[in-house]
Amino acid sequence: QLHTDPSAELQDLPREVFAVDPTSICQTPDTEVLYRCRKCRRALFRSSSILSHTEGSGPTAFAHKRITGSAQLCGDGREKCTSYFTEPVQWMEPVLLGVMEGQLLCPKCTSKLGSFSWRGEQCSCGRWVTPAFQIHKSRVDEARMLPVGNFGAAKT
């Protein structure tokens, strides 16, 4: 059996692997939410690129961290998942090639957005996501598209 370096396979990824960079499309469907860098407002990904995962069992999933039952985040109304896991987007390509894991930086202002790992990463809810393209919710803003055509329709 031949053992090859897994990163060797990542030197050239097929185009179809990547979601289209939202800056290269002029029209975003009304139903979609656009996520922008909180610092420079560059469009990063659409809601359709977010991959959902079943919520893990929270801190109990991090058995190696030895969290006791009393420390569980229950009933405080906070979201368990503090990150979005997305499909890879075109602007990530230069960073992803040839490496197994690393940081995801904004392609415009280089502020840290999150990280990626082809082996996977654990979400704050405890669920393991593979491969992981993880963007911290605190680093992006939601930009909801307003339906066009309702403006100027006021009765006079």
Short mmCIF file of C-alpha atoms in Angstrom, two decimals:
data_model
loop_
_atom_site.label_atom_id
_atom_site.label_comp_id
_atom_site.label_asym_id
_atom_site.label_seq_id
_atom_site.Cartn_x
_atom_site.Cartn_y
_atom_site.Cartn_z
CA GLN A 1 0.00 0.00 0.00
CA LEU A 2 1.30 3.38 -1.04
CA HIS A 3 1.17 6.24 1.46
CA THR A 4 0.99 9.58 -0.28
CA ASP A 5 1.13 13.00 1.28
CA PRO A 6 -2.52 14.09 1.51
CA SER A 7 -1.56 17.70 0.87
CA ALA A 8 -0.14 16.67 -2.52
CA GLU A 9 -3.70 16.02 -3.68
CA LEU A 10 -4.65 19.55 -2.69
CA GLN A 11 -2.26 21.22 -5.13
CA ASP A 12 -4.99 21.54 -7.72
CA LEU A 13 -8.65 21.57 -6.80
CA PRO A 14 -11.37 21.38 -9.44
CA ARG A 15 -13.18 24.68 -10.06
CA GLU A 16 -16.55 23.13 -9.10
CA VAL A 17 -15.33 22.69 -5.53
CA PHE A 18 -15.59 26.43 -4.92
CA ALA A 19 -18.69 28.54 -4.38
CA VAL A 20 -18.70 31.63 -6.58
CA ASP A 21 -17.20 34.70 -4.96
CA PRO A 22 -20.18 36.98 -4.19
CA THR A 23 -18.26 40.01 -5.47
CA SER A 24 -18.21 38.50 -8.97
CA ILE A 25 -22.03 38.37 -9.23
CA CYS A 26 -23.92 41.60 -9.60
CA GLN A 27 -27.32 40.32 -8.46
CA THR A 28 -27.98 38.47 -5.22
CA PRO A 29 -31.39 36.79 -4.99
CA ASP A 30 -33.76 38.53 -2.52
CA THR A 31 -34.08 35.40 -0.44
CA GLU A 32 -30.36 35.22 0.24
CA VAL A 33 -28.40 36.85 3.01
CA LEU A 34 -24.97 38.19 2.14
CA TYR A 35 -22.22 37.98 4.76
CA ARG A 36 -19.61 40.75 4.77
CA CYS A 37 -16.35 41.35 6.59
CA ARG A 38 -17.24 43.38 9.68
CA LYS A 39 -14.12 45.50 9.27
CA CYS A 40 -14.05 46.44 5.55
CA ARG A 41 -17.54 45.33 4.38
CA ARG A 42 -16.23 43.08 1.57
CA ALA A 43 -18.81 40.47 0.56
CA LEU A 44 -17.51 37.05 1.64
CA PHE A 45 -20.23 34.43 1.21
CA ARG A 46 -23.97 33.90 0.85
CA SER A 47 -26.37 32.11 3.15
CA SER A 48 -26.60 29.34 0.52
CA SER A 49 -22.90 28.56 1.15
CA ILE A 50 -23.46 27.83 4.85
CA LEU A 51 -23.38 24.13 5.60
CA SER A 52 -25.71 23.14 8.39
CA HIS A 53 -24.72 20.52 10.92
CA THR A 54 -26.66 18.77 13.64
CA GLU A 55 -26.05 20.50 16.92
CA GLY A 56 -23.67 18.63 19.18
CA SER A 57 -24.22 18.08 22.86
CA GLY A 58 -22.38 21.26 23.81
CA PRO A 59 -19.56 21.34 26.37
CA THR A 60 -20.13 17.68 27.27
CA ALA A 61 -18.81 16.81 23.81
CA PHE A 62 -15.45 18.26 24.84
CA ALA A 63 -14.74 15.39 27.21
CA HIS A 64 -10.99 16.06 27.12
CA LYS A 65 -11.61 19.50 28.62
CA ARG A 66 -13.32 17.91 31.63
CA ILE A 67 -16.25 20.27 31.92
CA THR A 68 -18.48 19.40 34.85
CA GLY A 69 -22.25 19.21 34.52
CA SER A 70 -22.80 22.52 36.28
CA ALA A 71 -20.70 24.39 33.73
CA GLN A 72 -22.95 23.44 30.81
CA LEU A 73 -24.29 26.30 28.72
CA CYS A 74 -27.97 25.53 29.06
CA GLY A 75 -30.99 27.78 29.05
CA ASP A 76 -29.09 31.04 28.88
CA GLY A 77 -30.51 31.68 25.42
CA ARG A 78 -27.14 32.01 23.73
CA GLU A 79 -26.46 30.33 20.42
CA LYS A 80 -24.36 27.22 20.79
CA CYS A 81 -22.66 27.65 17.41
CA THR A 82 -20.40 30.68 17.39
CA SER A 83 -19.18 30.06 13.82
CA TYR A 84 -20.52 29.49 10.34
CA PHE A 85 -19.19 26.46 8.51
CA THR A 86 -19.25 27.19 4.78
CA GLU A 87 -18.35 25.48 1.57
CA PRO A 88 -15.04 26.79 0.23
CA VAL A 89 -15.51 30.10 -1.61
CA GLN A 90 -13.34 31.18 -4.57
CA TRP A 91 -11.44 33.86 -2.61
CA MET A 92 -10.17 31.13 -0.23
CA GLU A 93 -8.46 29.15 -3.00
CA PRO A 94 -4.91 30.58 -2.73
CA VAL A 95 -4.83 29.75 0.99
CA LEU A 96 -6.27 26.23 0.66
CA LEU A 97 -3.93 24.83 -1.95
CA GLY A 98 -1.22 22.50 -0.76
CA VAL A 99 -1.90 22.85 2.96
CA MET A 100 -4.06 20.85 5.35
CA GLU A 101 -5.10 23.71 7.64
CA GLY A 102 -4.62 27.40 8.25
CA GLN A 103 -6.26 30.76 8.87
CA LEU A 104 -8.94 32.38 6.75
CA LEU A 105 -8.24 36.08 6.31
CA CYS A 106 -10.38 38.68 4.59
CA PRO A 107 -9.10 38.93 0.98
CA LYS A 108 -9.40 42.74 1.14
CA CYS A 109 -8.25 43.90 4.60
CA THR A 110 -6.61 40.63 5.82
CA SER A 111 -8.43 40.69 9.17
CA LYS A 112 -8.78 37.20 10.67
CA LEU A 113 -12.16 35.66 9.88
CA GLY A 114 -11.67 32.09 11.00
CA SER A 115 -9.80 28.96 10.00
CA PHE A 116 -9.96 25.90 7.80
CA SER A 117 -8.92 22.31 8.13
CA TRP A 118 -9.38 19.52 5.60
CA ARG A 119 -9.32 17.10 8.55
CA GLY A 120 -12.19 18.94 10.22
CA GLU A 121 -12.72 21.11 13.28
CA GLN A 122 -15.02 20.98 16.27
CA CYS A 123 -17.81 23.54 16.41
CA SER A 124 -18.53 25.32 19.69
CA CYS A 125 -21.67 23.14 19.95
CA GLY A 126 -19.45 20.07 20.10
CA ARG A 127 -20.16 18.72 16.59
CA TRP A 128 -17.15 17.73 14.48
CA VAL A 129 -17.38 19.18 10.95
CA THR A 130 -15.22 17.79 8.10
CA PRO A 131 -13.79 19.44 6.08
CA ALA A 132 -14.11 22.68 8.02
CA PHE A 133 -14.18 26.20 6.59
CA GLN A 134 -15.03 28.03 9.77
CA ILE A 135 -15.91 31.74 9.87
CA HIS A 136 -16.53 33.32 13.28
CA LYS A 137 -19.95 34.97 13.49
CA SER A 138 -18.41 37.89 15.39
CA ARG A 139 -16.20 38.73 12.38
CA VAL A 140 -18.98 39.11 9.79
CA ASP A 141 -22.18 41.12 9.37
CA GLU A 142 -25.40 39.92 7.77
CA ALA A 143 -26.58 42.06 4.87
CA ARG A 144 -30.18 41.24 4.02
CA MET A 145 -31.25 42.15 0.52
CA LEU A 146 -34.24 44.48 0.34
CA PRO A 147 -36.77 43.58 -2.34
CA VAL A 148 -36.36 46.05 -5.19
CA GLY A 149 -39.45 47.76 -6.56
CA ASN A 150 -41.13 48.79 -3.30
CA PHE A 151 -39.39 52.14 -3.28
CA GLY A 152 -41.22 55.18 -4.61
CA ALA A 153 -44.52 53.37 -4.44
CA ALA A 154 -45.92 55.67 -1.74
CA LYS A 155 -49.46 56.97 -2.43
CA THR A 156 -49.60 60.72 -3.03
#
